[in-house]
């Protein structure tokens, strides 16, 4: 499973996202098309009803004319009307005498149909509707309003005028897209919300899986490093203890003292390694609020320098305090700040190919003390500037252990500073070396 995630995890997430987006897009498109057909069908039905009512009105007029001339004449006429392709035909019966002189005015009917449709559609769709009316017969094609471009898109099927000249009408809805979007807005909003929720969920899941994968990988490195680092002092103690068995304390005190010193140094080293692990564990699991007090920054840095004096001397290192006010005070926990600066300066001493030169500066910006620790070491590649604060992370090449450590120091630094309302970051450098920038509250 781990190998599958490593090789195909990102690809599977991308494919899943594409499939979900495609499905949602298809779902919206289907609803869009269905709503389009529904509106066109409704428009055709409304137009047919208007034309039917107009035709009945025309026959009513002729009825009156016939009865005025001869009240006793009754003629039965039957005609069929189709409202749409799917509707059943309706049978309308009227008693009248057919005449060729039924009142008919194409412009009048077009205007009546146009205005009636605008009113009816606005009422049913609850929105302003823009339409063009096409009147067509075998010889002429007209539009209402006049001089409009005829198009088949978003246009109803032909609707018979129900009068003698075989004229048919079609209605084109100009703002169809706007109307449909308004009609299916709930579907679109739900779909967008679903997509956003899905993307956030999938990205968080991918991020957590990716972090878990990195954490497992870093823990493997940590386990190898810890085993290697702990084996060295343990082996030293074992060898020294075995050597002591061959000497008589009374007869060879110098040799015994030499082995005893070796054991003592190995014990101190072993204790330091264990303290490093416990230190990080305490910082990671400590939910208690730290006691923050007034701390003189220069005094704190001098204490750290004194504790590291042995390494400084051995490395022929130089530490310079530059532009630091002797009265500058910070608000923090003394023991943890001391450990923080010890870790950072110790890193600068360890990760250097030549005599280390460390410059520490501090300046105040409003309520914040800005501290920078600059060295001339090997530096940190830009791609690792965020990862170096991840637990167990170490920049290693070919699993070498030329620099000792567990990858917990900078993680502890970041957690501890956060608990003291501070922060730390690595500044990018064009030349070799590293600049650590620490922000910590000033004591008011």
JSON list of C-alpha atoms in Angstrom, two decimals, residues 269-374:
[
{"chain": "A", "resi": 269, "resn": "UNK", "atom": "CA", "xyz": [27.57, 11.96, 25.19]},
{"chain": "A", "resi": 270, "resn": "UNK", "atom": "CA", "xyz": [24.94, 9.29, 25.76]},
{"chain": "A", "resi": 271, "resn": "UNK", "atom": "CA", "xyz": [23.17, 11.49, 28.31]},
{"chain": "A", "resi": 272, "resn": "UNK", "atom": "CA", "xyz": [23.19, 14.40, 25.85]},
{"chain": "A", "resi": 273, "resn": "UNK", "atom": "CA", "xyz": [21.59, 12.28, 23.12]},
{"chain": "A", "resi": 274, "resn": "UNK", "atom": "CA", "xyz": [18.89, 11.05, 25.48]},
{"chain": "A", "resi": 275, "resn": "UNK", "atom": "CA", "xyz": [18.24, 14.61, 26.69]},
{"chain": "A", "resi": 276, "resn": "UNK", "atom": "CA", "xyz": [17.78, 15.74, 23.10]},
{"chain": "A", "resi": 277, "resn": "UNK", "atom": "CA", "xyz": [15.04, 13.17, 22.54]},
{"chain": "A", "resi": 278, "resn": "UNK", "atom": "CA", "xyz": [13.36, 13.87, 25.88]},
{"chain": "A", "resi": 279, "resn": "UNK", "atom": "CA", "xyz": [13.57, 17.61, 25.28]},
{"chain": "A", "resi": 280, "resn": "UNK", "atom": "CA", "xyz": [11.65, 17.33, 22.03]},
{"chain": "A", "resi": 281, "resn": "UNK", "atom": "CA", "xyz": [9.10, 14.94, 23.59]},
{"chain": "A", "resi": 282, "resn": "UNK", "atom": "CA", "xyz": [8.44, 17.36, 26.45]},
{"chain": "A", "resi": 283, "resn": "UNK", "atom": "CA", "xyz": [8.02, 20.29, 24.05]},
{"chain": "A", "resi": 284, "resn": "UNK", "atom": "CA", "xyz": [5.69, 18.23, 21.83]},
{"chain": "A", "resi": 285, "resn": "UNK", "atom": "CA", "xyz": [3.45, 16.97, 24.64]},
{"chain": "A", "resi": 286, "resn": "UNK", "atom": "CA", "xyz": [3.57, 19.93, 27.00]},
{"chain": "A", "resi": 287, "resn": "UNK", "atom": "CA", "xyz": [0.15, 21.58, 27.11]},
{"chain": "A", "resi": 288, "resn": "UNK", "atom": "CA", "xyz": [0.96, 23.76, 30.10]},
{"chain": "A", "resi": 289, "resn": "UNK", "atom": "CA", "xyz": [1.44, 27.46, 29.50]},
{"chain": "A", "resi": 290, "resn": "UNK", "atom": "CA", "xyz": [5.05, 28.54, 29.89]},
{"chain": "A", "resi": 291, "resn": "UNK", "atom": "CA", "xyz": [5.97, 31.11, 32.52]},
{"chain": "A", "resi": 292, "resn": "UNK", "atom": "CA", "xyz": [7.26, 34.10, 30.54]},
{"chain": "A", "resi": 293, "resn": "UNK", "atom": "CA", "xyz": [9.54, 36.58, 32.27]},
{"chain": "A", "resi": 294, "resn": "UNK", "atom": "CA", "xyz": [11.84, 39.49, 31.58]},
{"chain": "A", "resi": 295, "resn": "UNK", "atom": "CA", "xyz": [15.16, 38.32, 30.13]},
{"chain": "A", "resi": 296, "resn": "UNK", "atom": "CA", "xyz": [18.20, 40.41, 29.24]},
{"chain": "A", "resi": 297, "resn": "UNK", "atom": "CA", "xyz": [19.15, 39.29, 25.72]},
{"chain": "A", "resi": 298, "resn": "UNK", "atom": "CA", "xyz": [22.90, 39.95, 26.03]},
{"chain": "A", "resi": 299, "resn": "UNK", "atom": "CA", "xyz": [23.10, 38.02, 29.32]},
{"chain": "A", "resi": 300, "resn": "UNK", "atom": "CA", "xyz": [21.20, 35.11, 27.74]},
{"chain": "A", "resi": 301, "resn": "UNK", "atom": "CA", "xyz": [23.52, 34.96, 24.71]},
{"chain": "A", "resi": 302, "resn": "UNK", "atom": "CA", "xyz": [26.62, 35.16, 26.92]},
{"chain": "A", "resi": 303, "resn": "UNK", "atom": "CA", "xyz": [25.34, 32.21, 28.96]},
{"chain": "A", "resi": 304, "resn": "UNK", "atom": "CA", "xyz": [24.87, 30.20, 25.76]},
{"chain": "A", "resi": 305, "resn": "UNK", "atom": "CA", "xyz": [28.36, 31.15, 24.57]},
{"chain": "A", "resi": 306, "resn": "UNK", "atom": "CA", "xyz": [29.82, 30.06, 27.89]},
{"chain": "A", "resi": 307, "resn": "UNK", "atom": "CA", "xyz": [28.07, 26.66, 27.71]},
{"chain": "A", "resi": 308, "resn": "UNK", "atom": "CA", "xyz": [29.40, 26.08, 24.19]},
{"chain": "A", "resi": 309, "resn": "UNK", "atom": "CA", "xyz": [32.89, 27.41, 24.94]},
{"chain": "A", "resi": 310, "resn": "UNK", "atom": "CA", "xyz": [34.48, 23.96, 24.64]},
{"chain": "A", "resi": 311, "resn": "UNK", "atom": "CA", "xyz": [33.11, 23.41, 21.11]},
{"chain": "A", "resi": 312, "resn": "UNK", "atom": "CA", "xyz": [33.92, 27.03, 20.16]},
{"chain": "A", "resi": 313, "resn": "UNK", "atom": "CA", "xyz": [37.52, 26.56, 21.23]},
{"chain": "A", "resi": 314, "resn": "UNK", "atom": "CA", "xyz": [37.84, 23.21, 19.50]},
{"chain": "A", "resi": 315, "resn": "UNK", "atom": "CA", "xyz": [36.39, 24.56, 16.24]},
{"chain": "A", "resi": 316, "resn": "UNK", "atom": "CA", "xyz": [38.43, 27.80, 16.42]},
{"chain": "A", "resi": 317, "resn": "UNK", "atom": "CA", "xyz": [35.12, 29.61, 16.06]},
{"chain": "A", "resi": 318, "resn": "UNK", "atom": "CA", "xyz": [34.33, 33.27, 16.54]},
{"chain": "A", "resi": 319, "resn": "UNK", "atom": "CA", "xyz": [31.00, 34.61, 17.80]},
{"chain": "A", "resi": 320, "resn": "UNK", "atom": "CA", "xyz": [30.27, 38.32, 17.40]},
{"chain": "A", "resi": 321, "resn": "UNK", "atom": "CA", "xyz": [27.40, 40.22, 19.05]},
{"chain": "A", "resi": 322, "resn": "UNK", "atom": "CA", "xyz": [26.71, 43.14, 16.72]},
{"chain": "A", "resi": 323, "resn": "UNK", "atom": "CA", "xyz": [24.47, 46.15, 17.36]},
{"chain": "A", "resi": 324, "resn": "UNK", "atom": "CA", "xyz": [22.77, 44.62, 20.40]},
{"chain": "A", "resi": 325, "resn": "UNK", "atom": "CA", "xyz": [21.68, 47.07, 23.09]},
{"chain": "A", "resi": 326, "resn": "UNK", "atom": "CA", "xyz": [22.94, 45.88, 26.46]},
{"chain": "A", "resi": 327, "resn": "UNK", "atom": "CA", "xyz": [19.57, 46.84, 28.00]},
{"chain": "A", "resi": 328, "resn": "UNK", "atom": "CA", "xyz": [17.45, 45.00, 25.39]},
{"chain": "A", "resi": 329, "resn": "UNK", "atom": "CA", "xyz": [14.98, 42.65, 27.06]},
{"chain": "A", "resi": 330, "resn": "UNK", "atom": "CA", "xyz": [12.71, 39.95, 25.69]},
{"chain": "A", "resi": 331, "resn": "UNK", "atom": "CA", "xyz": [9.65, 38.24, 27.11]},
{"chain": "A", "resi": 332, "resn": "UNK", "atom": "CA", "xyz": [10.12, 34.48, 27.30]},
{"chain": "A", "resi": 333, "resn": "UNK", "atom": "CA", "xyz": [11.12, 31.42, 29.27]},
{"chain": "A", "resi": 334, "resn": "UNK", "atom": "CA", "xyz": [14.82, 31.57, 30.18]},
{"chain": "A", "resi": 335, "resn": "UNK", "atom": "CA", "xyz": [15.56, 27.83, 30.09]},
{"chain": "A", "resi": 336, "resn": "UNK", "atom": "CA", "xyz": [13.82, 27.22, 26.77]},
{"chain": "A", "resi": 337, "resn": "UNK", "atom": "CA", "xyz": [15.30, 30.33, 25.13]},
{"chain": "A", "resi": 338, "resn": "UNK", "atom": "CA", "xyz": [18.73, 29.22, 26.30]},
{"chain": "A", "resi": 339, "resn": "UNK", "atom": "CA", "xyz": [18.16, 25.82, 24.71]},
{"chain": "A", "resi": 340, "resn": "UNK", "atom": "CA", "xyz": [16.86, 27.46, 21.52]},
{"chain": "A", "resi": 341, "resn": "UNK", "atom": "CA", "xyz": [19.96, 29.63, 21.03]},
{"chain": "A", "resi": 342, "resn": "UNK", "atom": "CA", "xyz": [22.21, 26.70, 22.05]},
{"chain": "A", "resi": 343, "resn": "UNK", "atom": "CA", "xyz": [20.66, 24.55, 19.29]},
{"chain": "A", "resi": 344, "resn": "UNK", "atom": "CA", "xyz": [20.96, 27.29, 16.67]},
{"chain": "A", "resi": 345, "resn": "UNK", "atom": "CA", "xyz": [24.56, 28.26, 17.49]},
{"chain": "A", "resi": 346, "resn": "UNK", "atom": "CA", "xyz": [25.54, 24.60, 17.83]},
{"chain": "A", "resi": 347, "resn": "UNK", "atom": "CA", "xyz": [24.17, 23.98, 14.31]},
{"chain": "A", "resi": 348, "resn": "UNK", "atom": "CA", "xyz": [26.23, 26.88, 12.98]},
{"chain": "A", "resi": 349, "resn": "UNK", "atom": "CA", "xyz": [29.32, 25.39, 14.61]},
{"chain": "A", "resi": 350, "resn": "UNK", "atom": "CA", "xyz": [28.68, 21.85, 13.34]},
{"chain": "A", "resi": 351, "resn": "UNK", "atom": "CA", "xyz": [27.67, 22.65, 9.77]},
{"chain": "A", "resi": 352, "resn": "UNK", "atom": "CA", "xyz": [30.79, 24.52, 8.77]},
{"chain": "A", "resi": 353, "resn": "UNK", "atom": "CA", "xyz": [33.67, 23.36, 6.57]},
{"chain": "A", "resi": 354, "resn": "UNK", "atom": "CA", "xyz": [36.05, 26.02, 7.89]},
{"chain": "A", "resi": 355, "resn": "UNK", "atom": "CA", "xyz": [36.55, 28.05, 11.05]},
{"chain": "A", "resi": 356, "resn": "UNK", "atom": "CA", "xyz": [33.00, 29.13, 11.96]},
{"chain": "A", "resi": 357, "resn": "UNK", "atom": "CA", "xyz": [32.23, 32.83, 12.15]},
{"chain": "A", "resi": 358, "resn": "UNK", "atom": "CA", "xyz": [28.83, 33.59, 13.70]},
{"chain": "A", "resi": 359, "resn": "UNK", "atom": "CA", "xyz": [27.34, 37.09, 13.79]},
{"chain": "A", "resi": 360, "resn": "UNK", "atom": "CA", "xyz": [24.31, 37.74, 16.01]},
{"chain": "A", "resi": 361, "resn": "UNK", "atom": "CA", "xyz": [22.31, 40.97, 15.62]},
{"chain": "A", "resi": 362, "resn": "UNK", "atom": "CA", "xyz": [19.17, 42.22, 17.32]},
{"chain": "A", "resi": 363, "resn": "UNK", "atom": "CA", "xyz": [16.90, 45.20, 16.77]},
{"chain": "A", "resi": 364, "resn": "UNK", "atom": "CA", "xyz": [13.52, 46.29, 18.01]},
{"chain": "A", "resi": 365, "resn": "UNK", "atom": "CA", "xyz": [10.47, 46.80, 15.76]},
{"chain": "A", "resi": 366, "resn": "UNK", "atom": "CA", "xyz": [7.56, 48.16, 17.80]},
{"chain": "A", "resi": 367, "resn": "UNK", "atom": "CA", "xyz": [6.69, 45.33, 20.21]},
{"chain": "A", "resi": 368, "resn": "UNK", "atom": "CA", "xyz": [8.91, 42.71, 18.55]},
{"chain": "A", "resi": 369, "resn": "UNK", "atom": "CA", "xyz": [12.61, 41.91, 18.96]},
{"chain": "A", "resi": 370, "resn": "UNK", "atom": "CA", "xyz": [14.11, 40.76, 15.64]},
{"chain": "A", "resi": 371, "resn": "UNK", "atom": "CA", "xyz": [17.19, 38.54, 16.12]},
{"chain": "A", "resi": 372, "resn": "UNK", "atom": "CA", "xyz": [19.32, 37.25, 13.26]},
{"chain": "A", "resi": 373, "resn": "UNK", "atom": "CA", "xyz": [22.00, 34.56, 13.52]},
{"chain": "A", "resi": 374, "resn": "UNK", "atom": "CA", "xyz": [24.27, 34.53, 10.49]}
]
